[in-house]
JSON list of C-alpha atoms in Angstrom, two decimals:
[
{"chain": "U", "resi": 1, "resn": "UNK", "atom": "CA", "xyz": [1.21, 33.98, 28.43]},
{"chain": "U", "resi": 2, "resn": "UNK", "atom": "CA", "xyz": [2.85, 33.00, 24.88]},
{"chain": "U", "resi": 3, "resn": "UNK", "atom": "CA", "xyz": [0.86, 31.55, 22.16]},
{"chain": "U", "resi": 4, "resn": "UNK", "atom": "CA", "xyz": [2.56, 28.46, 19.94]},
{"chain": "U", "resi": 5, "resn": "UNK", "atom": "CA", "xyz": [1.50, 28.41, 16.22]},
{"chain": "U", "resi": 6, "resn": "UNK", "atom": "CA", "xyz": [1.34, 24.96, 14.93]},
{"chain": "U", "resi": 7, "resn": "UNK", "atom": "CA", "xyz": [1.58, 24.26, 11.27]},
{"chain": "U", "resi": 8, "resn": "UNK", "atom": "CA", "xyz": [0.83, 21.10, 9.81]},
{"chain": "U", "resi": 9, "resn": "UNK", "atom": "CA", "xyz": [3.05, 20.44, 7.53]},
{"chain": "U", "resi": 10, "resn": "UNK", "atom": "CA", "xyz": [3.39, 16.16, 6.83]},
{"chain": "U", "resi": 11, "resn": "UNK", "atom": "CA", "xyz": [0.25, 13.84, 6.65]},
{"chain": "U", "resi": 12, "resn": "UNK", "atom": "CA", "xyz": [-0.32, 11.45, 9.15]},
{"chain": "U", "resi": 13, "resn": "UNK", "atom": "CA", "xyz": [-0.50, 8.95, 6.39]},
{"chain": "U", "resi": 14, "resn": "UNK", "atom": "CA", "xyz": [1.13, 5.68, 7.11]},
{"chain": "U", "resi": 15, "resn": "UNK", "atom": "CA", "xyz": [1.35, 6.56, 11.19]},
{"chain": "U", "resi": 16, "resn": "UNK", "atom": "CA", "xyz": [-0.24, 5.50, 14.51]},
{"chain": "U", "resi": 17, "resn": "UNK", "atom": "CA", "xyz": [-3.74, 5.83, 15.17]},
{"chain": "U", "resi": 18, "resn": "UNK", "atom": "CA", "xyz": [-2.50, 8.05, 18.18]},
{"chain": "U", "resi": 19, "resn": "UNK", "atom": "CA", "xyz": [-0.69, 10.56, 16.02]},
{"chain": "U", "resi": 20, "resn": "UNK", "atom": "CA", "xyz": [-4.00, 10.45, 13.76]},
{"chain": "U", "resi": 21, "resn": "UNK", "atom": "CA", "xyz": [-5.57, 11.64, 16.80]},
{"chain": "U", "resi": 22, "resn": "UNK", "atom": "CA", "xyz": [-3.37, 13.78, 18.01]},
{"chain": "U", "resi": 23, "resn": "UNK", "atom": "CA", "xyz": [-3.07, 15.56, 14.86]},
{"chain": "U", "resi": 24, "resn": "UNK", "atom": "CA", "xyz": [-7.28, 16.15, 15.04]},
{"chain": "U", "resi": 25, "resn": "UNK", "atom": "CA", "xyz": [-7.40, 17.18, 18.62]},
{"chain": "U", "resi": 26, "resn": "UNK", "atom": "CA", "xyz": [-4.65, 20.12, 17.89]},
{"chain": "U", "resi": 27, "resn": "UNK", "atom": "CA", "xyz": [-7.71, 21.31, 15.19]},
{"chain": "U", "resi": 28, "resn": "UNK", "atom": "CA", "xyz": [-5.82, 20.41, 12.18]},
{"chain": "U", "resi": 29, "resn": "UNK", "atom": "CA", "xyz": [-7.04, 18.61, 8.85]},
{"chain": "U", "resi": 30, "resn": "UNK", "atom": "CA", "xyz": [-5.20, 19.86, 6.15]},
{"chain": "U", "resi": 31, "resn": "UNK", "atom": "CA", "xyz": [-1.67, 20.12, 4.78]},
{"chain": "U", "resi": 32, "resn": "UNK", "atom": "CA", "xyz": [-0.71, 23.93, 5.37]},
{"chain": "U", "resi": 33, "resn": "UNK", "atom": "CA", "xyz": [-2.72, 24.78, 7.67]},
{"chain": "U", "resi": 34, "resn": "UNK", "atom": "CA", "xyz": [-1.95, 26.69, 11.20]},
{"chain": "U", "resi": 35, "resn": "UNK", "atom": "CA", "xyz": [-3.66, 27.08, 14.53]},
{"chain": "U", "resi": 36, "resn": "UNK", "atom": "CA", "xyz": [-2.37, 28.93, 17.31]},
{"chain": "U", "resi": 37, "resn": "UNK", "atom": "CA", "xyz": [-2.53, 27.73, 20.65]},
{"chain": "U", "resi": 38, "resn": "UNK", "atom": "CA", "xyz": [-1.59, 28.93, 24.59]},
{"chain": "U", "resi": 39, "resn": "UNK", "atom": "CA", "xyz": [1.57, 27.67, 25.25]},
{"chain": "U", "resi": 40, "resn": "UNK", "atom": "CA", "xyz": [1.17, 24.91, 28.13]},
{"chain": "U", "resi": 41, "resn": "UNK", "atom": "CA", "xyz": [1.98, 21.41, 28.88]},
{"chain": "U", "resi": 42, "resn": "UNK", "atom": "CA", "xyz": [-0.48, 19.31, 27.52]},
{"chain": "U", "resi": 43, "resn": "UNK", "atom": "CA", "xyz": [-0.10, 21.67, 24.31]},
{"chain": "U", "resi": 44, "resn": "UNK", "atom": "CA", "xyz": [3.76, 20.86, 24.36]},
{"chain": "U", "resi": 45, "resn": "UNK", "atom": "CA", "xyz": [3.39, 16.89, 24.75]},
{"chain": "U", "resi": 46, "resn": "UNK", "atom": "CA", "xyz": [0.98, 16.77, 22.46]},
{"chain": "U", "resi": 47, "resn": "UNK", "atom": "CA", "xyz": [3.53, 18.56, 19.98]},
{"chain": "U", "resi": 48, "resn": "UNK", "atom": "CA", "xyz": [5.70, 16.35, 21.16]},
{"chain": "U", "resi": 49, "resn": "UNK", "atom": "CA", "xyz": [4.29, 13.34, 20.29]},
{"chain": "U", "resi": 50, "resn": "UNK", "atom": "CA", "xyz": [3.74, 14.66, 16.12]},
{"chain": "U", "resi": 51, "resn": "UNK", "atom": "CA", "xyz": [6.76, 16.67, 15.93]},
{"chain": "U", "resi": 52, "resn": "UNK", "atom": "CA", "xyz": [7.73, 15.18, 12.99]},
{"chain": "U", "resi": 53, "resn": "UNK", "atom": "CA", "xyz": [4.65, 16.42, 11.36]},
{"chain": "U", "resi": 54, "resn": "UNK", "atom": "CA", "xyz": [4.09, 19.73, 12.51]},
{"chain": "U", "resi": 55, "resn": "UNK", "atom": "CA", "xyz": [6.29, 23.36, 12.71]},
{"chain": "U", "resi": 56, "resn": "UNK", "atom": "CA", "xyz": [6.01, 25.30, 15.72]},
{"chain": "U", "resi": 57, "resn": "UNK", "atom": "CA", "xyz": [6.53, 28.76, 16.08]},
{"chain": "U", "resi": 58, "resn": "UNK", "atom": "CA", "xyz": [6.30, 31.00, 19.10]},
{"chain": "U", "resi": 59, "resn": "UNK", "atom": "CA", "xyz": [3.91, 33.93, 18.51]},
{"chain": "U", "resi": 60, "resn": "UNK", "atom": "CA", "xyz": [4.01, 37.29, 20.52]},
{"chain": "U", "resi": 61, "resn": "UNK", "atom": "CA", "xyz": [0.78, 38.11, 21.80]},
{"chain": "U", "resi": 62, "resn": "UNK", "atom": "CA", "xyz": [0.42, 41.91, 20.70]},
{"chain": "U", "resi": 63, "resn": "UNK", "atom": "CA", "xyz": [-0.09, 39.92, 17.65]},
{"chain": "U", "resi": 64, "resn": "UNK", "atom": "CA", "xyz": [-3.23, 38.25, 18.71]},
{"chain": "U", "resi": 65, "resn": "UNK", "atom": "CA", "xyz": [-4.82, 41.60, 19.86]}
]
């Protein structure tokens, strides 16, 4: 299974209480910083959703090990 790092890269500033949210339950709170993640659906919408806040990579997993 492939991993999706997530970088936060825009503040949620000035946006929906949703994205807010959104933004928290991916584990981010500040500018710069990166979480990886499985790749899966509810991972994807929620991308989705902030997409215009957030950079998303794919990440091999031999990396992870």
């Amino acid at each position: 299974m492939s991993k999706l790092r997530i970088v936060y890269k825009k503040s949620v500033i000035g946006y929906a209480k949703n994205q807010k949210a959104t933004v928290a339950a991916l584990g981010l709170s500040r500018l710069g910083q990166s979480v990886i993640k499985p790749d899966n659906p509810a991972i994807r919408g929620m991308i989705f959703t902030v997409r215009h806040l957030v950079e998303v990579e794919e990440v091999a997993d031999e990396v992870m090990a």
